[in-house]
């Protein structure tokens, strides 16, 4: 595994775009797809298990639909539990030298996220990026999909992004 794709979607059963992207990523030998909503149905994140996955990754990608200008709640819980354990655990430099990026799906039009609500998409994602930068990761610009329609996704660009 080169890329660890950490996926979260509160309404996974009804997902169209994120499911289509995950199916595409599952076919890539350099990607491990890790759907935390499927793994942690009880909402309790196993930090030790997550840290083991992170050790093997060169490129860590969060993939999620932007809900109310933020991540799904379980992904925020993942950050609180796992990043805290890394910083205060036995290997606080675990993420140093690793890359971090975000694939975000957005149901709205691109111009809705160009400052229309007062902030650009990059600004909305900044707290997530900063948490990983604080932990030593190198940041990779986000890959955004502005569509709720899974029939015409930029799959080649998505696969290229996942290469890091």
mmCIF file of C-alpha atoms in Angstrom:
data_model
loop_
_atom_site.group_PDB
_atom_site.id
_atom_site.type_symbol
_atom_site.label_atom_id
_atom_site.label_comp_id
_atom_site.label_asym_id
_atom_site.label_seq_id
_atom_site.Cartn_x
_atom_site.Cartn_y
_atom_site.Cartn_z
ATOM 1 C CA UNK A 1 0.000 0.000 0.000
ATOM 2 C CA UNK A 2 1.219 3.436 -0.882
ATOM 3 C CA UNK A 3 -2.010 5.405 -0.361
ATOM 4 C CA UNK A 4 -4.322 5.010 2.613
ATOM 5 C CA UNK A 5 -7.751 6.313 1.625
ATOM 6 C CA UNK A 6 -9.692 7.015 4.815
ATOM 7 C CA UNK A 7 -13.307 7.336 3.792
ATOM 8 C CA UNK A 8 -16.221 8.613 5.844
ATOM 9 C CA UNK A 9 -19.828 9.206 4.870
ATOM 10 C CA UNK A 10 -22.589 9.448 7.462
ATOM 11 C CA UNK A 11 -25.172 8.219 4.955
ATOM 12 C CA UNK A 12 -23.011 5.600 3.213
ATOM 13 C CA UNK A 13 -25.988 3.424 2.232
ATOM 14 C CA UNK A 14 -27.398 6.283 0.136
ATOM 15 C CA UNK A 15 -24.105 7.530 -1.254
ATOM 16 C CA UNK A 16 -23.725 7.691 -4.992
ATOM 17 C CA UNK A 17 -20.567 9.667 -5.684
ATOM 18 C CA UNK A 18 -18.428 8.452 -2.780
ATOM 19 C CA UNK A 19 -19.462 4.835 -3.417
ATOM 20 C CA UNK A 20 -18.522 5.158 -7.090
ATOM 21 C CA UNK A 21 -15.164 6.671 -6.166
ATOM 22 C CA UNK A 22 -14.504 3.973 -3.557
ATOM 23 C CA UNK A 23 -15.293 1.236 -6.102
ATOM 24 C CA UNK A 24 -12.764 2.798 -8.451
ATOM 25 C CA UNK A 25 -10.124 3.035 -5.714
ATOM 26 C CA UNK A 26 -10.663 -0.604 -4.682
ATOM 27 C CA UNK A 27 -9.319 -1.644 -8.081
ATOM 28 C CA UNK A 28 -6.011 0.160 -7.566
ATOM 29 C CA UNK A 29 -3.162 -1.930 -6.170
ATOM 30 C CA UNK A 30 -1.490 1.111 -4.600
ATOM 31 C CA UNK A 31 -4.558 2.126 -2.538
ATOM 32 C CA UNK A 32 -6.013 0.712 0.674
ATOM 33 C CA UNK A 33 -9.632 1.850 1.023
ATOM 34 C CA UNK A 34 -10.551 2.198 4.691
ATOM 35 C CA UNK A 35 -14.210 3.107 5.246
ATOM 36 C CA UNK A 36 -14.339 4.102 8.909
ATOM 37 C CA UNK A 37 -18.148 4.167 8.950
ATOM 38 C CA UNK A 38 -18.133 0.480 8.024
ATOM 39 C CA UNK A 39 -15.263 -0.461 10.362
ATOM 40 C CA UNK A 40 -16.507 1.524 13.373
ATOM 41 C CA UNK A 41 -20.277 1.170 13.280
ATOM 42 C CA UNK A 42 -20.290 1.710 17.048
ATOM 43 C CA UNK A 43 -18.418 5.022 16.632
ATOM 44 C CA UNK A 44 -15.461 3.915 18.770
ATOM 45 C CA UNK A 45 -12.181 4.477 16.928
ATOM 46 C CA UNK A 46 -9.340 2.023 17.652
ATOM 47 C CA UNK A 47 -6.312 4.339 17.674
ATOM 48 C CA UNK A 48 -3.765 1.497 17.749
ATOM 49 C CA UNK A 49 -5.298 -0.131 14.659
ATOM 50 C CA UNK A 50 -5.411 3.193 12.829
ATOM 51 C CA UNK A 51 -1.803 3.988 13.702
ATOM 52 C CA UNK A 52 -0.710 0.619 12.270
ATOM 53 C CA UNK A 53 -2.418 1.518 8.991
ATOM 54 C CA UNK A 54 -0.790 4.959 8.982
ATOM 55 C CA UNK A 55 2.676 3.435 9.461
ATOM 56 C CA UNK A 56 2.347 1.638 6.117
ATOM 57 C CA UNK A 57 1.103 4.658 4.155
ATOM 58 C CA UNK A 58 3.120 7.166 2.188
ATOM 59 C CA UNK A 59 0.084 9.230 1.191
ATOM 60 C CA UNK A 60 -2.896 9.631 3.522
ATOM 61 C CA UNK A 61 -6.136 10.835 1.942
ATOM 62 C CA UNK A 62 -9.347 11.791 3.698
ATOM 63 C CA UNK A 63 -12.367 11.335 1.439
ATOM 64 C CA UNK A 64 -15.748 12.652 2.519
ATOM 65 C CA UNK A 65 -18.767 14.673 1.492
ATOM 66 C CA UNK A 66 -18.599 18.164 2.935
ATOM 67 C CA UNK A 67 -21.435 18.354 5.487
ATOM 68 C CA UNK A 68 -22.264 21.761 6.888
ATOM 69 C CA UNK A 69 -18.818 23.016 5.855
ATOM 70 C CA UNK A 70 -17.021 20.229 7.731
ATOM 71 C CA UNK A 71 -16.275 16.508 7.807
ATOM 72 C CA UNK A 72 -18.759 13.839 8.838
ATOM 73 C CA UNK A 73 -18.772 13.463 12.630
ATOM 74 C CA UNK A 74 -16.937 10.116 12.692
ATOM 75 C CA UNK A 75 -14.056 11.591 10.703
ATOM 76 C CA UNK A 76 -13.758 14.384 13.264
ATOM 77 C CA UNK A 77 -13.758 11.733 15.996
ATOM 78 C CA UNK A 78 -10.999 9.909 14.083
ATOM 79 C CA UNK A 79 -8.913 13.084 14.085
ATOM 80 C CA UNK A 80 -9.453 13.680 17.803
ATOM 81 C CA UNK A 81 -8.610 10.110 18.810
ATOM 82 C CA UNK A 82 -5.866 9.164 16.353
ATOM 83 C CA UNK A 83 -3.962 12.426 15.982
ATOM 84 C CA UNK A 84 -3.973 12.941 19.760
ATOM 85 C CA UNK A 85 -2.605 9.427 20.254
ATOM 86 C CA UNK A 86 0.126 10.074 17.693
ATOM 87 C CA UNK A 87 1.220 13.381 19.225
ATOM 88 C CA UNK A 88 1.150 12.104 22.794
ATOM 89 C CA UNK A 89 2.165 8.506 22.084
ATOM 90 C CA UNK A 90 5.424 6.699 21.509
ATOM 91 C CA UNK A 91 6.005 8.052 17.984
ATOM 92 C CA UNK A 92 4.953 11.719 17.727
ATOM 93 C CA UNK A 93 6.835 12.059 14.422
ATOM 94 C CA UNK A 94 4.895 9.229 12.738
ATOM 95 C CA UNK A 95 3.424 11.497 10.057
ATOM 96 C CA UNK A 96 6.686 13.303 9.254
ATOM 97 C CA UNK A 97 7.631 12.644 5.651
ATOM 98 C CA UNK A 98 4.147 11.423 4.748
ATOM 99 C CA UNK A 99 1.804 13.338 2.464
ATOM 100 C CA UNK A 100 -1.772 14.260 3.314
ATOM 101 C CA UNK A 101 -4.578 15.260 0.967
ATOM 102 C CA UNK A 102 -8.354 15.546 0.831
ATOM 103 C CA UNK A 103 -10.917 14.326 -1.679
ATOM 104 C CA UNK A 104 -14.127 16.169 -0.972
ATOM 105 C CA UNK A 105 -17.444 15.664 -2.689
ATOM 106 C CA UNK A 106 -19.819 18.585 -2.793
ATOM 107 C CA UNK A 107 -23.393 18.556 -3.987
ATOM 108 C CA UNK A 108 -23.332 22.246 -4.847
ATOM 109 C CA UNK A 109 -21.936 24.059 -7.847
ATOM 110 C CA UNK A 110 -18.262 25.037 -7.864
ATOM 111 C CA UNK A 111 -19.061 28.754 -7.622
ATOM 112 C CA UNK A 112 -20.839 28.064 -4.321
ATOM 113 C CA UNK A 113 -17.409 27.325 -2.838
ATOM 114 C CA UNK A 114 -15.453 30.218 -4.346
ATOM 115 C CA UNK A 115 -16.192 32.561 -1.463
ATOM 116 C CA UNK A 116 -19.939 32.804 -2.044
ATOM 117 C CA UNK A 117 -20.552 31.894 1.621
ATOM 118 C CA UNK A 118 -17.623 33.989 2.806
ATOM 119 C CA UNK A 119 -14.978 31.264 2.458
ATOM 120 C CA UNK A 120 -13.416 29.252 -0.340
ATOM 121 C CA UNK A 121 -13.259 25.465 -0.219
ATOM 122 C CA UNK A 122 -9.568 25.649 0.611
ATOM 123 C CA UNK A 123 -10.341 27.905 3.567
ATOM 124 C CA UNK A 124 -13.082 25.554 4.793
ATOM 125 C CA UNK A 125 -10.657 22.615 4.701
ATOM 126 C CA UNK A 126 -7.810 24.508 6.357
ATOM 127 C CA UNK A 127 -8.389 23.223 9.935
ATOM 128 C CA UNK A 128 -8.110 19.627 8.723
ATOM 129 C CA UNK A 129 -4.995 20.380 6.723
ATOM 130 C CA UNK A 130 -3.436 22.279 9.596
ATOM 131 C CA UNK A 131 -3.949 19.357 12.005
ATOM 132 C CA UNK A 132 -1.916 17.113 9.700
ATOM 133 C CA UNK A 133 0.695 19.803 9.065
ATOM 134 C CA UNK A 134 1.032 20.229 12.833
ATOM 135 C CA UNK A 135 1.715 16.476 13.013
ATOM 136 C CA UNK A 136 4.482 16.816 10.408
ATOM 137 C CA UNK A 137 2.756 15.762 7.183
ATOM 138 C CA UNK A 138 3.367 17.451 3.843
ATOM 139 C CA UNK A 139 0.142 18.845 2.402
ATOM 140 C CA UNK A 140 -1.266 18.104 -1.058
ATOM 141 C CA UNK A 141 -3.980 20.389 -2.469
ATOM 142 C CA UNK A 142 -7.520 19.074 -2.307
ATOM 143 C CA UNK A 143 -9.335 17.246 -5.078
ATOM 144 C CA UNK A 144 -12.954 18.368 -5.197
ATOM 145 C CA UNK A 145 -15.917 16.909 -7.038
ATOM 146 C CA UNK A 146 -18.825 19.326 -7.411
ATOM 147 C CA UNK A 147 -21.599 16.909 -8.293
ATOM 148 C CA UNK A 148 -24.091 14.538 -6.741
ATOM 149 C CA UNK A 149 -24.281 12.663 -10.052
ATOM 150 C CA UNK A 150 -22.113 9.546 -10.203
ATOM 151 C CA UNK A 151 -22.545 9.045 -13.948
ATOM 152 C CA UNK A 152 -19.919 11.534 -15.118
ATOM 153 C CA UNK A 153 -17.111 11.550 -12.559
ATOM 154 C CA UNK A 154 -13.504 12.561 -13.341
ATOM 155 C CA UNK A 155 -12.229 9.050 -12.567
ATOM 156 C CA UNK A 156 -8.871 9.308 -14.351
ATOM 157 C CA UNK A 157 -8.043 12.507 -12.464
ATOM 158 C CA UNK A 158 -9.185 10.881 -9.214
ATOM 159 C CA UNK A 159 -6.940 7.847 -9.753
ATOM 160 C CA UNK A 160 -4.046 10.145 -10.605
ATOM 161 C CA UNK A 161 -4.639 12.157 -7.412
ATOM 162 C CA UNK A 162 -4.539 8.975 -5.322
ATOM 163 C CA UNK A 163 -1.011 8.279 -6.592
ATOM 164 C CA UNK A 164 0.128 11.278 -4.589
#
